[in-house]
mmCIF file of C-alpha atoms and ligand atoms in Angstrom:
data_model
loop_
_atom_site.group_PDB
_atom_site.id
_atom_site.type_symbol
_atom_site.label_atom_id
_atom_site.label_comp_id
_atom_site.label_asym_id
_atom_site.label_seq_id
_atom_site.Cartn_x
_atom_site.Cartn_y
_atom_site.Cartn_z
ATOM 1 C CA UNK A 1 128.664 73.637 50.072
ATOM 2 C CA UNK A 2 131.444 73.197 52.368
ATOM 3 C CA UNK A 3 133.198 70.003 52.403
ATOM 4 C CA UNK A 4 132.722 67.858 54.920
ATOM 5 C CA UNK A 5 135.518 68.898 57.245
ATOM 6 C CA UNK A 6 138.309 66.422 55.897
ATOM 7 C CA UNK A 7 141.095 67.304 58.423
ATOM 8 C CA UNK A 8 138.959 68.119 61.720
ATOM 9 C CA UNK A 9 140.994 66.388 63.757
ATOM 10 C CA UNK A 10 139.647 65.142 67.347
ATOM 11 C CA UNK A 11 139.869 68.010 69.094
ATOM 12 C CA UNK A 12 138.730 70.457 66.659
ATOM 13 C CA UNK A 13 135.625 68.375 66.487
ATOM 14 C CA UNK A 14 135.718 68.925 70.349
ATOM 15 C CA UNK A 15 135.871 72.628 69.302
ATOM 16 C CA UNK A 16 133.173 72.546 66.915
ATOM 17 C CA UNK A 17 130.885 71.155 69.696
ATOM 18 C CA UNK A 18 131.482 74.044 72.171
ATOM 19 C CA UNK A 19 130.829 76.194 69.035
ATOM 20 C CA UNK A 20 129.260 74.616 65.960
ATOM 21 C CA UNK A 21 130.963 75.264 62.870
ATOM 22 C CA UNK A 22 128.955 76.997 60.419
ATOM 23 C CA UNK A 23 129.472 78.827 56.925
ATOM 24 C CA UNK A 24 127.506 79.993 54.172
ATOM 25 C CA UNK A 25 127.765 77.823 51.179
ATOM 26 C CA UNK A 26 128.611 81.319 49.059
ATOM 27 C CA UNK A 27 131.323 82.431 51.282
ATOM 28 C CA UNK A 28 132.554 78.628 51.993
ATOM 29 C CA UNK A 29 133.433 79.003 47.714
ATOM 30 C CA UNK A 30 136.048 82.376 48.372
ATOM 31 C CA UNK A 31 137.865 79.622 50.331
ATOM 32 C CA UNK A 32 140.802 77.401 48.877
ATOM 33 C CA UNK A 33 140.158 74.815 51.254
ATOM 34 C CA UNK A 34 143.650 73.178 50.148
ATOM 35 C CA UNK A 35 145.291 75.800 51.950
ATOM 36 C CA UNK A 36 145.132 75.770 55.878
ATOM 37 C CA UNK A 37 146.632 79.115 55.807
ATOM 38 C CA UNK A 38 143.791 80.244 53.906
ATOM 39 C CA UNK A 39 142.594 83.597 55.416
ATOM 40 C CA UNK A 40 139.149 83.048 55.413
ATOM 41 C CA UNK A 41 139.057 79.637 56.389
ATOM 42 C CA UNK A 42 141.289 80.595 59.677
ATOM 43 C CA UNK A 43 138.346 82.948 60.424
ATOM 44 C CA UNK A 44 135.575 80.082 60.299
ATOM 45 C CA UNK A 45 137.357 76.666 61.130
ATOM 46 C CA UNK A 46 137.012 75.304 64.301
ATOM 47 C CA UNK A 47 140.732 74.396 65.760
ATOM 48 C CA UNK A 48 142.351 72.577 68.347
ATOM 49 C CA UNK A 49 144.162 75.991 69.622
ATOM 50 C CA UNK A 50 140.372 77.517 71.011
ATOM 51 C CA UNK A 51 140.505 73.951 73.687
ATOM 52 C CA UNK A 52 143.688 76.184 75.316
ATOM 53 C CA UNK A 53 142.801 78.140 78.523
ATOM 54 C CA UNK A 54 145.085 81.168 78.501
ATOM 55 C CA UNK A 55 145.034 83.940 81.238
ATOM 56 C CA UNK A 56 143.136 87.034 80.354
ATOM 57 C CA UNK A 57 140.737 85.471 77.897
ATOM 58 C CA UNK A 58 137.318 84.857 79.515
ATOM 59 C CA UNK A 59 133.964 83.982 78.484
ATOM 60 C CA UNK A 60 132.249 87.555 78.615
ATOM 61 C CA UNK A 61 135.105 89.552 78.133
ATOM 62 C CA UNK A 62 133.184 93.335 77.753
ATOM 63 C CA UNK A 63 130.871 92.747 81.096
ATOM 64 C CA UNK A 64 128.380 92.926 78.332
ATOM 65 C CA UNK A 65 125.974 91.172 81.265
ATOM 66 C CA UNK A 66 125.793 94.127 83.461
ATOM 67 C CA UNK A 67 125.288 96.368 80.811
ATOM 68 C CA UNK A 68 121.587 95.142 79.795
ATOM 69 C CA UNK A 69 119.106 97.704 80.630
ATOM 70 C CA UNK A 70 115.898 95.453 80.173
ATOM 71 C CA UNK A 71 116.415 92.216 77.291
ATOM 72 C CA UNK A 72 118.136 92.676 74.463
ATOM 73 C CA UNK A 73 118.756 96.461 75.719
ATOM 74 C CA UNK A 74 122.629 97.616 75.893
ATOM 75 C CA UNK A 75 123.786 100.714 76.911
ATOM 76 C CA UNK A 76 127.506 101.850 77.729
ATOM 77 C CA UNK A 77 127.832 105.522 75.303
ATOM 78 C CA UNK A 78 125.915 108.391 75.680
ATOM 79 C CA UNK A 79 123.271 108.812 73.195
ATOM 80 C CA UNK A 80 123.010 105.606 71.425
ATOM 81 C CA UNK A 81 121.697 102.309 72.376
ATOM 82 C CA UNK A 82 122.295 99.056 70.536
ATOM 83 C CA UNK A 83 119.642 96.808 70.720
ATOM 84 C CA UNK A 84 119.710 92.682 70.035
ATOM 85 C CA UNK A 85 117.358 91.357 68.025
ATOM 86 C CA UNK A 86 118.652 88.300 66.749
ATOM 87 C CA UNK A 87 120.844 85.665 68.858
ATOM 88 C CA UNK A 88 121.592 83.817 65.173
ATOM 89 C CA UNK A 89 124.188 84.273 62.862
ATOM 90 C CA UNK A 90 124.582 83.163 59.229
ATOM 91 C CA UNK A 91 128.441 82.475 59.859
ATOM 92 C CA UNK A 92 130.335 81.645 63.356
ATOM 93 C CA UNK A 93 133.788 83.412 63.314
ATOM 94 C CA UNK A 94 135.635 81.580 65.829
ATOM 95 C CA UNK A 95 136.973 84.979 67.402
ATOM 96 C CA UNK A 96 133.610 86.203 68.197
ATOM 97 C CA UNK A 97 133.420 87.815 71.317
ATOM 98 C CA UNK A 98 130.218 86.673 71.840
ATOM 99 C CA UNK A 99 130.721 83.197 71.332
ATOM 100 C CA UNK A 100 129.397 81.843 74.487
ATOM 101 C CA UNK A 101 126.649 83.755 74.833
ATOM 102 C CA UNK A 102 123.689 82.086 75.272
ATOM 103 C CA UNK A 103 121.631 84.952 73.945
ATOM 104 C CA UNK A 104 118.788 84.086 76.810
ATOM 105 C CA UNK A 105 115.610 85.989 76.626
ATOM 106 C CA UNK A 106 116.074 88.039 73.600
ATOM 107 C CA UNK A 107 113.688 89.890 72.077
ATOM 108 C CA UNK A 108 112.355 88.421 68.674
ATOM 109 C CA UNK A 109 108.954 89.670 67.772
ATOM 110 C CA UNK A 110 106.411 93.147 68.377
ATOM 111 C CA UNK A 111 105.536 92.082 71.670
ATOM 112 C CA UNK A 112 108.918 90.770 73.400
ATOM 113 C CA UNK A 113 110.270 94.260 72.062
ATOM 114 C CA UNK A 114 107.893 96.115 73.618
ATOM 115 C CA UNK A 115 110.244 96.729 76.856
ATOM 116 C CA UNK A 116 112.769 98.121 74.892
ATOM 117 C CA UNK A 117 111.342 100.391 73.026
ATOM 118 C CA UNK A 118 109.828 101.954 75.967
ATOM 119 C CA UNK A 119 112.691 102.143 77.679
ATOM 120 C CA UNK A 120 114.321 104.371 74.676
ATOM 121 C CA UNK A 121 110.823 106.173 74.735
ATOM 122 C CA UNK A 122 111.585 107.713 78.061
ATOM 123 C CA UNK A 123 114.843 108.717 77.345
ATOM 124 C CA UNK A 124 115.416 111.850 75.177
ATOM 125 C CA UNK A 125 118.858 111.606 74.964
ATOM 126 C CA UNK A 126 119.285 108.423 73.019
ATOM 127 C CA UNK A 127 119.171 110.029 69.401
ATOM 128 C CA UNK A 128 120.632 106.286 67.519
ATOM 129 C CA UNK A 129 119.402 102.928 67.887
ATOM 130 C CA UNK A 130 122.462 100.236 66.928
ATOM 131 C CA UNK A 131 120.482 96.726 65.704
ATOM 132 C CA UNK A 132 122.982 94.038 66.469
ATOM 133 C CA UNK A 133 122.676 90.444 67.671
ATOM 134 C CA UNK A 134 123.883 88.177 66.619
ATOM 135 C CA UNK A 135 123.345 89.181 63.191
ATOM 136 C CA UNK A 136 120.364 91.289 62.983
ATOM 137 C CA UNK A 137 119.566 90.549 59.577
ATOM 138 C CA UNK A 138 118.707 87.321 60.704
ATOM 139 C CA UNK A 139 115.119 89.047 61.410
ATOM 140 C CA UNK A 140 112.386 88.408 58.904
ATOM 141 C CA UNK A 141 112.300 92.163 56.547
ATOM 142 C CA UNK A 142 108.845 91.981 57.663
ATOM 143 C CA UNK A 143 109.479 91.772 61.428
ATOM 144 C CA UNK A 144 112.689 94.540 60.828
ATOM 145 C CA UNK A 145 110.121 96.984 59.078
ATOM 146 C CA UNK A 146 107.741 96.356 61.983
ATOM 147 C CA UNK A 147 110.764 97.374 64.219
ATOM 148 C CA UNK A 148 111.831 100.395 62.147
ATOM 149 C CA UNK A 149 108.209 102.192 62.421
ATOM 150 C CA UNK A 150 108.500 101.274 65.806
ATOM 151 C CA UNK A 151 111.695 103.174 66.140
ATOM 152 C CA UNK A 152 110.638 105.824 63.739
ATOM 153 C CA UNK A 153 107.877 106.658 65.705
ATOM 154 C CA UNK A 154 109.768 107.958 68.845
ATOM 155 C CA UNK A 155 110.440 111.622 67.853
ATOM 156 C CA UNK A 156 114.089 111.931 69.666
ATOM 157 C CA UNK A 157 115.393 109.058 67.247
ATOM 158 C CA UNK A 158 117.335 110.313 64.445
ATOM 159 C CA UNK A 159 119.428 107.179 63.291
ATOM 160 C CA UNK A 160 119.050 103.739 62.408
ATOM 161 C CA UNK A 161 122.190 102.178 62.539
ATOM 162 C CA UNK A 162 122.246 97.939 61.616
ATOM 163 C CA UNK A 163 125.465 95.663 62.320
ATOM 164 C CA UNK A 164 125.577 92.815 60.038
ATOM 165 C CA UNK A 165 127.866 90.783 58.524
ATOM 166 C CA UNK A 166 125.173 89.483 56.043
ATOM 167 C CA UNK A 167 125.586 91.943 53.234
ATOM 168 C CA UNK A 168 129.389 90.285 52.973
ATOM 169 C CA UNK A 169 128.310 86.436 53.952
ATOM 170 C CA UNK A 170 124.799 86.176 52.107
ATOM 171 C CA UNK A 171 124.439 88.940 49.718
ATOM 172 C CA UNK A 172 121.579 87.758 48.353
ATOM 173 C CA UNK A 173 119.894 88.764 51.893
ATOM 174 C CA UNK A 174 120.408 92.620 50.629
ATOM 175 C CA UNK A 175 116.912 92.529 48.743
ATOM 176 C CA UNK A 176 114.177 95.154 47.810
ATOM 177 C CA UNK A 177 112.201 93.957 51.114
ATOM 178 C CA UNK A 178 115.082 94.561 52.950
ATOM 179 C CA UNK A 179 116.024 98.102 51.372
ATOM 180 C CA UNK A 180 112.442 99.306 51.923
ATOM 181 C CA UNK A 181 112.082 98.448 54.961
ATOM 182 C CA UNK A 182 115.466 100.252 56.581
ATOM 183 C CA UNK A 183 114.652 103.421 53.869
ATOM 184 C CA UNK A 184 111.178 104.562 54.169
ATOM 185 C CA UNK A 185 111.150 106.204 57.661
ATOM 186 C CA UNK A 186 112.130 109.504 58.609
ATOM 187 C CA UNK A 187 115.251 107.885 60.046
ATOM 188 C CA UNK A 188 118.869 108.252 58.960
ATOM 189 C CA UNK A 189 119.821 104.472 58.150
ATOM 190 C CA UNK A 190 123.462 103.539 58.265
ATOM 191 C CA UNK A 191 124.761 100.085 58.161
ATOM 192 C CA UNK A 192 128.351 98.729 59.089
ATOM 193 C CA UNK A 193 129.299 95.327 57.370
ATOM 194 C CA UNK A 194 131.841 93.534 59.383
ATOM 195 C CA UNK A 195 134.826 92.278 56.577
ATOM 196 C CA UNK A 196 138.304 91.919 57.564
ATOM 197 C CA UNK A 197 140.101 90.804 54.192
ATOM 198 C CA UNK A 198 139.489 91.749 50.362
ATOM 199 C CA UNK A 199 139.100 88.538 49.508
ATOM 200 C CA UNK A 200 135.553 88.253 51.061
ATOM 201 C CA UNK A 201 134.377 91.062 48.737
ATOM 202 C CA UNK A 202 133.540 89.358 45.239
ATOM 203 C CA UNK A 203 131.504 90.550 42.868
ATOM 204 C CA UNK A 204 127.990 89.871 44.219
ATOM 205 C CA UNK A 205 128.837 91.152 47.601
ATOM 206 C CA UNK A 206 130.165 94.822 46.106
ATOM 207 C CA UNK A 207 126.509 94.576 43.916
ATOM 208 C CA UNK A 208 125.040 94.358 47.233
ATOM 209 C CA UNK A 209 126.519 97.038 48.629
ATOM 210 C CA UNK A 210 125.777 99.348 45.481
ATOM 211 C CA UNK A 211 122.365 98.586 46.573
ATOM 212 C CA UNK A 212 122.618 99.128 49.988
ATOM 213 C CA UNK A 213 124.258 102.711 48.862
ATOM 214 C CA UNK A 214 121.668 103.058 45.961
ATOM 215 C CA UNK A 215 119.072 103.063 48.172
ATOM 216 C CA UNK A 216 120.261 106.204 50.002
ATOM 217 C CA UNK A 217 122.389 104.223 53.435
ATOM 218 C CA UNK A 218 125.458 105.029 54.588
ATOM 219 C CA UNK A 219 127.592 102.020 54.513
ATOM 220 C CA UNK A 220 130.886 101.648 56.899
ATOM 221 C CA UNK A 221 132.830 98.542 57.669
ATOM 222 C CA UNK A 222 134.544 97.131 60.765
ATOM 223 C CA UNK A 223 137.306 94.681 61.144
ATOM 224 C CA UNK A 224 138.920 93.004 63.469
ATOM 225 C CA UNK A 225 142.740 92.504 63.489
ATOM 226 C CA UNK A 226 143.166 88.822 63.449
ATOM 227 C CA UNK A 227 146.874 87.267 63.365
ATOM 228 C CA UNK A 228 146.706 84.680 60.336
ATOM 229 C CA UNK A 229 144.097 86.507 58.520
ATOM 230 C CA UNK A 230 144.680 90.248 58.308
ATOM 231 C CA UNK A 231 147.891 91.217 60.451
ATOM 232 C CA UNK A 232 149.817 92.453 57.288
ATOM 233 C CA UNK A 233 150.055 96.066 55.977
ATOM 234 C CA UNK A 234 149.234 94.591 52.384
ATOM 235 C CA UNK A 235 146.699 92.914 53.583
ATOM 236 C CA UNK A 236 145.037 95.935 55.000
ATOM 237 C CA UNK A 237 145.894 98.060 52.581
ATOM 238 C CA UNK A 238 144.065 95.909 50.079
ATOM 239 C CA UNK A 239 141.284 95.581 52.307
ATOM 240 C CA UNK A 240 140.682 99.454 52.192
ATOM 241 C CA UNK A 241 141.472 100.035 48.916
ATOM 242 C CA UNK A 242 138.591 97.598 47.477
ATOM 243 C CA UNK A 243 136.172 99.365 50.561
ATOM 244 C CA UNK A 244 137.053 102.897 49.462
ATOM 245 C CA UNK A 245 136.835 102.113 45.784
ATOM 246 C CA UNK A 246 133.349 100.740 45.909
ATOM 247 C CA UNK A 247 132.094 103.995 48.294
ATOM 248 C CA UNK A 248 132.605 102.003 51.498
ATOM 249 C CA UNK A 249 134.392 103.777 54.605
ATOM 250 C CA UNK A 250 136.850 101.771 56.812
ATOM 251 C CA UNK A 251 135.066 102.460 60.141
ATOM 252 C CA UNK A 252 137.064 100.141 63.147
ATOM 253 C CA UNK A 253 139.429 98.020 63.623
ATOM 254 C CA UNK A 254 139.639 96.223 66.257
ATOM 255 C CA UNK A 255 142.062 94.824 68.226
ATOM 256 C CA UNK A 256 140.768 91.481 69.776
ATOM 257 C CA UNK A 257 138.137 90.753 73.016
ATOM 258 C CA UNK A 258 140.231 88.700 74.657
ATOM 259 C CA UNK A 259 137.063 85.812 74.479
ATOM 260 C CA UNK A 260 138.097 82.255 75.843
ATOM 261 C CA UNK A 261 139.263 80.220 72.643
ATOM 262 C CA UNK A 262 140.423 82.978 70.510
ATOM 263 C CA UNK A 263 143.937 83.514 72.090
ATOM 264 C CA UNK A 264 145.613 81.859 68.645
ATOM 265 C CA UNK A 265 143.827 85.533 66.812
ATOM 266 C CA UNK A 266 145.784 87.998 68.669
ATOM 267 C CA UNK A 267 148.100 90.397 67.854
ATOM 268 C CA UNK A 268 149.878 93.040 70.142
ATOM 269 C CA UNK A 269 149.268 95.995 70.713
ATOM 270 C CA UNK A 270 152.741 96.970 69.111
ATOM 271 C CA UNK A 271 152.268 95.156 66.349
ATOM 272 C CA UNK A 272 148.983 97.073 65.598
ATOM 273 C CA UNK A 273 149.738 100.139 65.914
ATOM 274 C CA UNK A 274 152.809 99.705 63.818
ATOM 275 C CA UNK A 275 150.122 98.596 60.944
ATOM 276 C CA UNK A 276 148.016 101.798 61.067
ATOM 277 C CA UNK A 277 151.247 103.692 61.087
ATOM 278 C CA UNK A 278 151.851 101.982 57.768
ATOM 279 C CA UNK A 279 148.429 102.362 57.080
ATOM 280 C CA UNK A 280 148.733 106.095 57.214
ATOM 281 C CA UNK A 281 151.683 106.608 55.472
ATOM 282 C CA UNK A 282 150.585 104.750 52.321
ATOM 283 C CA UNK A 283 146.551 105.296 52.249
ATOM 284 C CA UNK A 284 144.600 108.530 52.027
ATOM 285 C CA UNK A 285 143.030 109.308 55.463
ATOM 286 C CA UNK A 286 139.515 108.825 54.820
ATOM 287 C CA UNK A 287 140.926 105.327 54.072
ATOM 288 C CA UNK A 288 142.585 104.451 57.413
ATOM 289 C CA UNK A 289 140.307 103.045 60.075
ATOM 290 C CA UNK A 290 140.474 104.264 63.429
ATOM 291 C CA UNK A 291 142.367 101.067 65.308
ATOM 292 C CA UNK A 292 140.061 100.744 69.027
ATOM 293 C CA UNK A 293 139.467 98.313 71.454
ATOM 294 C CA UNK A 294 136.866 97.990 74.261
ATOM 295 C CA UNK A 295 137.258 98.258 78.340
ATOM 296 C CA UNK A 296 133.986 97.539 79.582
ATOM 297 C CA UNK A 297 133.599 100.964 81.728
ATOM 298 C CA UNK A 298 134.544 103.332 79.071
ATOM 299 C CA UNK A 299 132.238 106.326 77.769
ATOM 300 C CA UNK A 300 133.664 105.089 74.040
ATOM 301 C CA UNK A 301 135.549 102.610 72.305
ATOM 302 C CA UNK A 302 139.171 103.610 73.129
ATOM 303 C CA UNK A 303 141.620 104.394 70.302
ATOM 304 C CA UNK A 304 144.857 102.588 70.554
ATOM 305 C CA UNK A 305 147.549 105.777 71.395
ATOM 306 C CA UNK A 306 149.402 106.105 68.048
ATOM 307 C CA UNK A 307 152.037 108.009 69.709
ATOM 308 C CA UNK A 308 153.764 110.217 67.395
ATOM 309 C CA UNK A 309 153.140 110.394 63.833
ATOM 310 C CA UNK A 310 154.481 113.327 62.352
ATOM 311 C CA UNK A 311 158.509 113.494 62.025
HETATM 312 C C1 PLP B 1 130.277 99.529 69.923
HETATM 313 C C2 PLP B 1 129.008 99.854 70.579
HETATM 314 C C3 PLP B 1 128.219 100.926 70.136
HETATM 315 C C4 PLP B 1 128.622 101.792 68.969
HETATM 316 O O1 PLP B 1 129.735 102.563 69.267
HETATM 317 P P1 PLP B 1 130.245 103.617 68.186
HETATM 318 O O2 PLP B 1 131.558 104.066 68.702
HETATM 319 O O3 PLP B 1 129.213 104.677 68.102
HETATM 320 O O4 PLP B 1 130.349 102.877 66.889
HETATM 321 C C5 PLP B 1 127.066 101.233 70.815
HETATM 322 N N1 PLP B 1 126.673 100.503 71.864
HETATM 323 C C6 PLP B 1 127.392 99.464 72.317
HETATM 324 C C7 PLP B 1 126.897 98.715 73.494
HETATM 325 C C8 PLP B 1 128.570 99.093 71.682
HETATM 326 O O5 PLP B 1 129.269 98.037 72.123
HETATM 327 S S1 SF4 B 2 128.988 87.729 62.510
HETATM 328 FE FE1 SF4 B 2 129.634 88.960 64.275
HETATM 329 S S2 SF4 B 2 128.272 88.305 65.940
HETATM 330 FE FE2 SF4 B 2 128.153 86.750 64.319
HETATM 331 S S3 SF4 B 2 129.695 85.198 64.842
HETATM 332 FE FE3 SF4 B 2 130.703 86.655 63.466
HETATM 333 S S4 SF4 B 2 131.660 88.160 64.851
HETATM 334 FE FE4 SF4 B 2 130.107 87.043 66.048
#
């Protein structure tokens, strides 16, 4: 387990009450809790620095609110929908865009889904449904099986696609239920884990993700560039390596939602796109994520212009 928060000063407390700390005891142990510098302890301690209000950095920072079709139901690209089913998580990363949603009215069992599925029913162009949250493996297996026939039964579905940060925070949560239930429709079932330094990778969470890839999905990751915890081309470069050498393809990075109280994470745009340049001069492609942020409005995520790369 943690420890019980020896240097939360005052008005970290103050931050930990607008957003409750919380960490799984398993990832809590990758932490040297000695160090404050500690990159995975930057990404879950609450601080005095997310009190600050700084311009730019607002409280629903993608529009996600407009976006919702019927609960739980978000569209913005063509073709793919992502759908919340879970307003839980099993870790809060103080940058998380979403970290004053409220997560009102979301869907959680067969019946409070029903809207959304219909809604996808009716529309032949949506060929990928995105399960995201929150952390969507906070769902029962049972309930996500439920879910998955559900999906698997409207014929213009052709992927399954899960965001979740569990396989890297609670590996044990990658379990035959789990497998079964994501691998025994007709469905193509991908899942992106959400990692952003090497160090979160031990042992039982790249068994996890053998299983995960054993069991026939197609496992990405997406990071988000955060300054204190993965703004450094070794950094990254480690980070990809480890991914790449246990089958796993860097899929995103991100550059920031400028979310109220996570001003202390950014880095510039300069700064990141020098990174992937470095990135791509030491790392086989395949190994290089594509560096994107989001503009609520756009038909995609939008990649961060690169400029020239070739001398
Ligand atoms: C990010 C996102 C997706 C997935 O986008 P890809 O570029 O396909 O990974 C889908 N729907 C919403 C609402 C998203 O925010
Ligand atoms: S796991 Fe994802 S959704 Fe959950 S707190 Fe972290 S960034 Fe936010």
């Amino acid at each position: 387990m943690p420890p019980a928060l020896p240097d939360m000063d005052a008005e970290a407390r103050q931050a930990a009450d607008l957003y409750s700390w919380r960490v799984p005891s398993v990832w809590a142990k990758r932490i040297d809790w000695h160090n404050p510098n500690d990159p995975l302890r930057r990404q879950v301690m609450p601080s005095a620095a997310e009190l600050q209000s700084v311009a730019g950095f607002t409280v629903d920072p993608l529009a996600e609110h407009g976006e919702q079709r019927v609960p739980g139901l978000l569209q913005k690209y063509a073709g793919r929908v992502l759908l919340q089913v879970s307003g839980h998580c099993p870790i809060h990363c103080r940058y998380c865009f979403r970290r004053h949603d409220t997560y009102a009215n979301l869907p959680h069992d067969r019946a409070t889904w029903a809207p959304a599925l219909q809604w996808i029913a009716q529309d032949p162009s949506i060929h990928e449904v995105v399960l995201s949250g929150g952390d969507p493996l906070m769902v029962a297996d049972r309930h996500l099986a439920e879910l998955v026939q559900s999906l698997a039964a409207i014929p213009h579905l052709l992927r399954l696609r899960v965001h979740s940060r569990m396989p890297v925070v609670a590996p044990k949560r990658v379990g035959v239920r789990l497998l079964r239930g994501l691998t025994t429709t007709r469905l193509t079932p991908v899942l992106v884990i959400h990692c952003n330094h090497a160090a979160e990778l031990d042992a039982a969470v790249l068994a996890g993700l053998a299983r995960l890839q054993q069991a026939g999905i197609l496992v990405l990751n997406q990071s988000v560039l955060l300054r204190g915890v993965n703004d450094d081309a070794d950094t990254l470069v480690a980070l990809c390596e480890t991914l790449v050498n246990h089958r796993v393809l860097p899929y995103y990075l991100h550059l920031l939602d400028p979310v109220a109280g996570a001003a202390h994470f950014q880095v510039d745009r300069e700064r990141a796109r020098a990174l992937i340049l470095e990135l791509q001069a030491r790392l086989p492609g395949y190994a290089v994520p594509k560096l994107v942020w989001e503009q609520p409005g756009q038909s995609s995520k939008v990649a961060v212009d690169l400029g020239k790369t070739l001398a």
